[in-house]
Tab-separated table of C-alpha atoms in Angstrom:
chain	number	residue	atom	x	y	z
A	1	MET	CA	54.886	-16.139	-99.880
A	2	GLN	CA	51.869	-18.370	-99.252
A	3	SER	CA	52.567	-21.248	-96.917
A	4	PRO	CA	52.209	-24.807	-98.262
A	5	LEU	CA	50.669	-25.689	-94.894
A	6	LEU	CA	47.469	-23.934	-95.996
A	7	ALA	CA	46.845	-27.240	-97.762
A	8	LEU	CA	46.448	-29.019	-94.398
A	9	PRO	CA	42.912	-30.192	-93.555
A	10	GLY	CA	40.654	-27.435	-92.235
A	11	ALA	CA	43.107	-24.619	-92.879
A	12	VAL	CA	41.557	-21.146	-93.204
A	13	ALA	CA	43.863	-18.339	-94.312
A	14	GLY	CA	44.452	-15.284	-92.173
A	15	ASP	CA	44.021	-11.710	-93.344
A	16	GLY	CA	46.068	-8.556	-93.753
A	17	ILE	CA	49.800	-9.116	-93.329
A	18	ASP	CA	49.014	-12.548	-91.858
A	19	ALA	CA	47.113	-13.773	-94.932
A	20	PRO	CA	49.857	-16.166	-96.165
A	21	VAL	CA	49.433	-18.514	-93.169
A	22	ALA	CA	46.495	-20.247	-91.488
A	23	ALA	CA	44.338	-18.312	-89.033
A	24	HIS	CA	43.001	-21.640	-87.799
A	25	TYR	CA	42.527	-25.264	-88.783
A	26	GLY	CA	38.887	-25.600	-87.790
A	27	SER	CA	38.747	-24.703	-84.077
A	28	PHE	CA	40.877	-21.906	-82.675
A	29	ASN	CA	39.662	-22.647	-79.128
A	30	THR	CA	40.847	-26.253	-79.346
A	31	GLU	CA	44.110	-25.031	-80.868
A	32	GLN	CA	44.638	-22.527	-78.037
A	33	ARG	CA	44.159	-25.256	-75.468
A	34	SER	CA	46.689	-27.441	-77.294
A	35	LEU	CA	49.280	-24.672	-77.227
A	36	ALA	CA	48.491	-23.785	-73.601
A	37	ARG	CA	49.306	-27.326	-72.498
A	38	GLY	CA	52.507	-27.352	-74.563
A	39	ASP	CA	51.377	-29.281	-77.644
A	40	GLY	CA	51.519	-28.444	-81.345
A	41	PHE	CA	53.163	-25.787	-83.495
A	42	VAL	CA	52.268	-22.529	-85.263
A	43	ASP	CA	53.163	-21.673	-88.843
A	44	LEU	CA	54.891	-18.261	-88.937
A	45	SER	CA	56.464	-18.835	-92.338
A	46	HIS	CA	55.198	-15.450	-93.581
A	47	ARG	CA	57.693	-13.647	-91.343
A	48	ASP	CA	60.735	-12.206	-93.106
A	49	VAL	CA	64.101	-13.853	-92.444
A	50	VAL	CA	67.395	-11.942	-92.541
A	51	ARG	CA	70.878	-13.491	-92.449
A	52	ILE	CA	73.953	-11.592	-91.233
A	53	SER	CA	77.277	-13.308	-91.771
A	54	GLY	CA	80.943	-12.343	-91.545
A	55	PRO	CA	83.579	-12.391	-88.799
A	56	GLU	CA	82.573	-9.007	-87.335
A	57	ARG	CA	78.796	-9.583	-87.307
A	58	LEU	CA	78.321	-9.815	-83.518
A	59	SER	CA	80.427	-6.800	-82.569
A	60	TRP	CA	78.743	-4.847	-85.385
A	61	LEU	CA	75.244	-5.753	-84.161
A	62	HIS	CA	76.336	-4.958	-80.626
A	63	ASN	CA	77.234	-1.406	-81.655
A	64	LEU	CA	74.127	-0.818	-83.775
A	65	THR	CA	71.294	-2.287	-81.712
A	66	THR	CA	69.845	-2.258	-78.215
A	67	GLN	CA	71.039	-5.799	-77.423
A	68	TYR	CA	74.309	-7.170	-76.032
A	69	PHE	CA	75.743	-9.263	-78.881
A	70	ASP	CA	79.413	-9.473	-77.870
A	71	GLY	CA	80.149	-13.071	-76.937
A	72	LEU	CA	76.689	-14.334	-77.887
A	73	ALA	CA	76.890	-18.124	-77.685
A	74	PRO	CA	75.774	-20.201	-80.693
A	75	GLY	CA	72.234	-21.479	-80.287
A	76	THR	CA	71.134	-18.669	-77.955
A	77	TRP	CA	68.036	-16.834	-79.187
A	78	THR	CA	67.866	-13.109	-78.502
A	79	GLN	CA	65.705	-10.080	-79.308
A	80	ALA	CA	67.000	-6.714	-80.490
A	81	LEU	CA	65.746	-3.314	-81.615
A	82	VAL	CA	67.015	-0.580	-83.895
A	83	LEU	CA	66.091	2.869	-82.641
A	84	SER	CA	65.956	6.303	-84.198
A	85	PRO	CA	68.283	8.983	-82.791
A	86	GLN	CA	65.299	10.111	-80.683
A	87	GLY	CA	64.826	6.599	-79.236
A	88	HIS	CA	61.764	5.573	-81.265
A	89	VAL	CA	61.613	1.925	-82.307
A	90	GLU	CA	62.250	1.515	-86.041
A	91	HIS	CA	63.023	-2.205	-86.328
A	92	ALA	CA	62.565	-5.250	-84.089
A	93	PHE	CA	63.898	-8.731	-84.703
A	94	THR	CA	64.535	-12.053	-82.980
A	95	GLY	CA	67.366	-14.338	-83.994
A	96	VAL	CA	70.041	-16.891	-83.252
A	97	ASP	CA	73.720	-17.289	-84.126
A	98	ASP	CA	75.112	-20.605	-85.355
A	99	GLY	CA	78.792	-19.720	-85.073
A	100	GLU	CA	78.996	-18.565	-88.693
A	101	ALA	CA	75.981	-16.282	-89.151
A	102	PHE	CA	73.194	-14.609	-87.203
A	103	THR	CA	69.758	-15.441	-88.619
A	104	ALA	CA	66.840	-13.262	-87.557
A	105	HIS	CA	63.146	-12.981	-88.288
A	106	THR	CA	61.008	-9.875	-88.286
A	107	GLU	CA	57.460	-8.804	-89.147
A	108	PRO	CA	56.055	-9.753	-92.569
A	109	GLY	CA	57.159	-7.175	-95.104
A	110	ALA	CA	59.655	-5.524	-92.728
A	111	GLY	CA	62.739	-7.461	-93.809
A	112	ALA	CA	63.647	-5.407	-96.869
A	113	ALA	CA	63.711	-2.133	-94.890
A	114	LEU	CA	65.803	-3.759	-92.169
A	115	VAL	CA	68.300	-5.081	-94.732
A	116	GLU	CA	68.455	-1.685	-96.443
A	117	TRP	CA	69.221	0.060	-93.145
A	118	LEU	CA	71.848	-2.510	-92.158
A	119	GLU	CA	73.504	-2.200	-95.560
A	120	ARG	CA	73.870	1.543	-95.031
A	121	MET	CA	75.603	0.875	-91.715
A	122	LYS	CA	78.245	-1.557	-93.047
A	123	PHE	CA	80.946	0.926	-94.025
A	124	MET	CA	84.197	-1.107	-93.881
A	125	THR	CA	82.845	-3.775	-91.534
A	126	ARG	CA	83.320	-7.376	-92.619
A	127	VAL	CA	79.675	-8.436	-92.717
A	128	GLU	CA	77.186	-9.578	-95.339
A	129	VAL	CA	73.447	-8.969	-95.043
A	130	SER	CA	70.699	-10.608	-97.069
A	131	LEU	CA	67.033	-11.563	-97.109
A	132	VAL	CA	66.597	-15.325	-96.928
A	133	ASP	CA	63.779	-17.000	-98.835
A	134	ASP	CA	64.598	-20.661	-98.228
A	135	LEU	CA	64.024	-20.656	-94.449
A	136	ALA	CA	60.676	-20.439	-92.681
A	137	VAL	CA	59.822	-19.577	-89.083
A	138	MET	CA	57.852	-22.023	-86.938
A	139	TRP	CA	56.884	-21.629	-83.279
A	140	ARG	CA	56.361	-24.184	-80.559
A	141	PRO	CA	55.085	-23.593	-77.009
A	142	GLY	CA	57.507	-23.659	-74.128
A	143	GLU	CA	58.668	-21.728	-71.106
A	144	GLY	CA	58.174	-17.954	-71.328
A	145	ILE	CA	57.524	-16.870	-74.912
A	146	GLY	CA	58.061	-20.361	-76.346
A	147	ARG	CA	60.627	-21.337	-78.929
A	148	TYR	CA	61.228	-20.611	-82.590
A	149	ASP	CA	62.465	-23.042	-85.213
A	150	LEU	CA	64.030	-22.104	-88.555
A	151	VAL	CA	62.978	-24.758	-91.048
A	152	PRO	CA	63.977	-25.171	-94.719
A	153	ARG	CA	60.895	-24.384	-96.779
A	154	ASP	CA	61.152	-27.644	-98.669
A	155	ARG	CA	60.862	-29.463	-95.305
A	156	LEU	CA	57.740	-27.723	-93.975
A	157	GLU	CA	55.370	-30.613	-94.641
A	158	ALA	CA	57.725	-33.050	-92.908
A	159	TYR	CA	58.100	-30.662	-89.966
A	160	ALA	CA	54.312	-30.340	-89.642
A	161	GLU	CA	53.866	-34.093	-89.661
A	162	ALA	CA	56.417	-34.528	-86.868
A	163	ALA	CA	55.470	-31.492	-84.750
A	164	GLY	CA	51.653	-31.560	-84.932
A	165	PRO	CA	48.955	-30.785	-84.161
A	166	ALA	CA	48.900	-27.685	-86.383
A	167	CYS	CA	47.560	-24.612	-84.582
A	168	GLY	CA	46.610	-21.385	-86.301
A	169	LEU	CA	47.668	-17.794	-85.867
A	170	TRP	CA	44.465	-16.868	-84.018
A	171	ALA	CA	45.446	-19.234	-81.212
A	172	PHE	CA	49.028	-17.951	-81.216
A	173	GLU	CA	47.913	-14.315	-81.130
A	174	ALA	CA	45.485	-14.871	-78.260
A	175	LEU	CA	48.257	-16.352	-76.109
A	176	ARG	CA	50.728	-13.658	-77.193
A	177	ILE	CA	48.291	-10.912	-76.225
A	178	GLU	CA	47.635	-12.630	-72.886
A	179	ARG	CA	51.398	-12.547	-72.216
A	180	GLY	CA	51.505	-8.825	-73.008
A	181	GLU	CA	53.982	-9.338	-75.841
A	182	PRO	CA	53.718	-6.514	-78.441
A	183	ARG	CA	54.175	-6.767	-82.200
A	184	LEU	CA	55.978	-3.886	-83.894
A	185	GLY	CA	53.665	-1.933	-86.169
A	186	LEU	CA	50.516	-3.473	-84.688
A	187	ASP	CA	50.827	-2.596	-81.004
A	188	THR	CA	53.237	0.289	-81.566
A	189	ASP	CA	53.372	3.471	-83.621
A	190	HIS	CA	56.126	5.733	-84.953
A	191	ARG	CA	56.509	7.422	-81.532
A	192	THR	CA	56.926	4.250	-79.465
A	193	ILE	CA	59.992	3.993	-77.249
A	194	PRO	CA	61.037	0.638	-75.720
A	195	ASN	CA	60.176	1.763	-72.176
A	196	GLU	CA	56.494	2.098	-73.086
A	197	VAL	CA	55.918	-1.470	-74.245
A	198	GLY	CA	58.018	-3.585	-71.873
A	199	TRP	CA	61.020	-4.201	-74.112
A	200	ILE	CA	63.504	-3.128	-71.414
A	201	GLY	CA	65.361	-6.268	-70.440
A	202	ALA	CA	63.891	-8.510	-73.117
A	203	ALA	CA	65.206	-6.570	-76.123
A	204	VAL	CA	67.133	-3.701	-74.523
A	205	HIS	CA	70.293	-4.417	-72.528
A	206	LEU	CA	70.911	-1.617	-70.054
A	207	ASP	CA	74.564	-2.442	-69.327
A	208	LYS	CA	76.264	-2.005	-72.682
A	209	GLY	CA	77.980	0.700	-74.689
A	210	CYS	CA	76.427	3.458	-76.742
A	211	TYR	CA	73.953	2.861	-79.555
A	212	ARG	CA	71.607	5.081	-81.492
A	213	GLY	CA	68.714	6.228	-79.297
A	214	GLN	CA	70.353	5.122	-76.045
A	215	GLU	CA	70.141	8.543	-74.435
A	216	THR	CA	66.333	8.542	-74.538
A	217	VAL	CA	66.056	4.972	-73.246
A	218	ALA	CA	68.514	5.573	-70.401
A	219	ARG	CA	66.971	8.903	-69.389
A	220	VAL	CA	63.432	7.515	-69.231
A	221	HIS	CA	64.639	4.411	-67.389
A	222	THR	CA	66.545	6.513	-64.839
A	223	LEU	CA	63.863	9.128	-64.278
A	224	GLY	CA	60.888	6.796	-64.727
A	225	ARG	CA	57.439	7.684	-66.022
A	226	PRO	CA	57.490	6.854	-69.743
A	227	PRO	CA	54.904	8.905	-71.668
A	228	ARG	CA	52.650	5.897	-72.390
A	229	ARG	CA	52.245	2.305	-71.217
A	230	LEU	CA	51.089	-0.979	-72.687
A	231	VAL	CA	47.962	-2.482	-71.093
A	232	LEU	CA	45.940	-5.656	-71.498
A	233	LEU	CA	42.279	-4.892	-72.093
A	234	HIS	CA	39.461	-7.224	-71.095
A	235	LEU	CA	36.709	-6.293	-73.534
A	236	ASP	CA	32.961	-6.444	-72.990
A	237	GLY	CA	32.016	-9.949	-74.106
A	238	SER	CA	28.420	-9.026	-74.909
A	239	GLU	CA	29.561	-7.629	-78.267
A	240	ASN	CA	30.279	-10.271	-80.898
A	241	ARG	CA	33.165	-8.328	-82.421
A	242	LEU	CA	36.706	-7.183	-81.826
A	243	PRO	CA	37.851	-3.554	-82.168
A	244	PRO	CA	39.741	-2.717	-85.357
A	245	ALA	CA	43.436	-2.070	-84.873
A	246	GLY	CA	44.011	1.631	-84.317
A	247	SER	CA	40.654	2.247	-82.643
A	248	PRO	CA	40.835	5.055	-80.068
A	249	VAL	CA	40.795	4.197	-76.366
A	250	SER	CA	38.856	6.732	-74.324
A	251	TYR	CA	38.635	7.560	-70.632
A	252	ASP	CA	36.201	10.053	-69.142
A	253	GLY	CA	35.248	11.239	-72.631
A	254	ARG	CA	38.843	11.832	-73.801
A	255	ASP	CA	40.976	9.818	-76.208
A	256	VAL	CA	43.915	8.463	-74.224
A	257	GLY	CA	45.446	5.885	-76.565
A	258	PHE	CA	44.809	3.276	-79.229
A	259	VAL	CA	44.148	-0.436	-79.553
A	260	GLY	CA	46.607	-2.709	-81.339
A	261	SER	CA	46.106	-6.473	-81.515
A	262	SER	CA	42.938	-8.175	-80.305
A	263	ALA	CA	41.770	-11.775	-80.072
A	264	ARG	CA	39.282	-14.156	-78.475
A	265	HIS	CA	40.975	-16.052	-75.669
A	266	HIS	CA	39.680	-19.504	-74.738
A	267	GLU	CA	39.499	-18.563	-71.032
A	268	LEU	CA	39.619	-14.768	-70.801
A	269	GLY	CA	37.201	-14.007	-73.640
A	270	PRO	CA	37.869	-11.002	-75.913
A	271	ILE	CA	41.162	-9.298	-75.075
A	272	ALA	CA	43.392	-6.690	-76.674
A	273	LEU	CA	46.632	-4.798	-76.208
A	274	ALA	CA	46.476	-1.015	-76.069
A	275	LEU	CA	48.951	1.809	-75.639
A	276	VAL	CA	47.564	4.480	-73.302
A	277	LYS	CA	48.864	7.625	-71.641
A	278	ARG	CA	50.862	7.041	-68.496
A	279	ASN	CA	48.616	9.168	-66.289
A	280	VAL	CA	45.479	7.103	-66.984
A	281	PRO	CA	44.653	5.493	-63.609
A	282	VAL	CA	45.552	1.798	-63.634
A	283	ASP	CA	42.071	0.875	-62.357
A	284	ALA	CA	40.150	3.151	-64.732
A	285	ALA	CA	37.339	1.705	-66.838
A	286	LEU	CA	38.013	2.482	-70.498
A	287	THR	CA	35.966	2.501	-73.694
A	288	VAL	CA	37.086	1.039	-77.022
A	289	ASP	CA	34.990	1.170	-80.182
A	290	GLU	CA	31.910	1.859	-78.004
A	291	MET	CA	32.687	-1.205	-75.848
A	292	PRO	CA	33.525	-1.073	-72.133
A	293	ALA	CA	36.982	-2.410	-71.328
A	294	ALA	CA	38.741	-3.164	-68.063
A	295	GLN	CA	42.514	-2.818	-68.065
A	296	GLU	CA	45.270	-4.950	-66.587
A	297	VAL	CA	48.767	-3.565	-66.074
A	298	VAL	CA	51.405	-4.910	-68.478
A	299	VAL	CA	53.999	-2.137	-68.156
A	300	ASP	CA	54.515	-0.347	-64.854
A	301	PRO	CA	53.619	3.329	-65.461
A	302	GLU	CA	56.286	4.546	-63.057
A	303	VAL	CA	59.345	2.591	-64.216
A	304	GLY	CA	58.404	1.218	-67.649
A	305	LEU	CA	59.143	-2.438	-66.882
A	306	HIS	CA	57.061	-5.420	-68.002
A	307	VAL	CA	55.240	-6.755	-64.953
A	308	ARG	CA	52.904	-9.358	-66.452
A	309	PRO	CA	54.156	-12.963	-66.187
A	310	LEU	CA	55.207	-14.422	-69.561
A	311	ARG	CA	53.191	-17.582	-69.005
């Protein structure tokens, strides 16, 4: 659904799955600086919103997902994953409970599959699951990964007027990549396990009961050395381009991973997230789309924990 905020002055639409919202409003560097100092908001209204209601919703989510939902206090935002039996990440969402329902948002176009899977898991549980089309996701800068707001779609213009300045997705993505925060389906593939991309702790609670895929997560966490690791790439700035998502990452003439998201950062220059094999030396110079790239550790290759500050 195209955002009404594309009508704001200077708005230029994004592309791909992010086409329904603004990539920028005239100057993505200025917009990045606004967000970095804690000003403005970002329109994420293209993200899918899912509502889970019913008296057993939190215990049900606790049993199904990687997160600890039992006793979740109203107003507390949390991240969660749904894994395959082999521990591969199938769904990722972020949400908040209001005492009556848990409302979550996920990647654009991913909501229907998440709802379908949750519906299959209901059995006799007293829960209701639905896609929500009258709420939109907004983001504002703050401590750590910032904060999300769920805004009625008919109030988006009023929200923008109160929360401005409007900042585009290019600015948001550059800061997200700097933090080392992956997006499912862009910085991951069908083989990704949480330990590889730094979701242990943030989206995976290690001290809870069984859930699908737990055995893989626990084994890799206990033994260490996940098969791959997320890295931040500092790309050669002499090339006036960014590598396409999915481009191979090579080291010493061998393909050792792939690039996900990339952006132009207002201070760091061109940067990207990549998933590479664990045994690639952490100080190795890499090549992406025929461009030299230096790497910075995001996920510790030995223990699979996120080590880059979420600034």
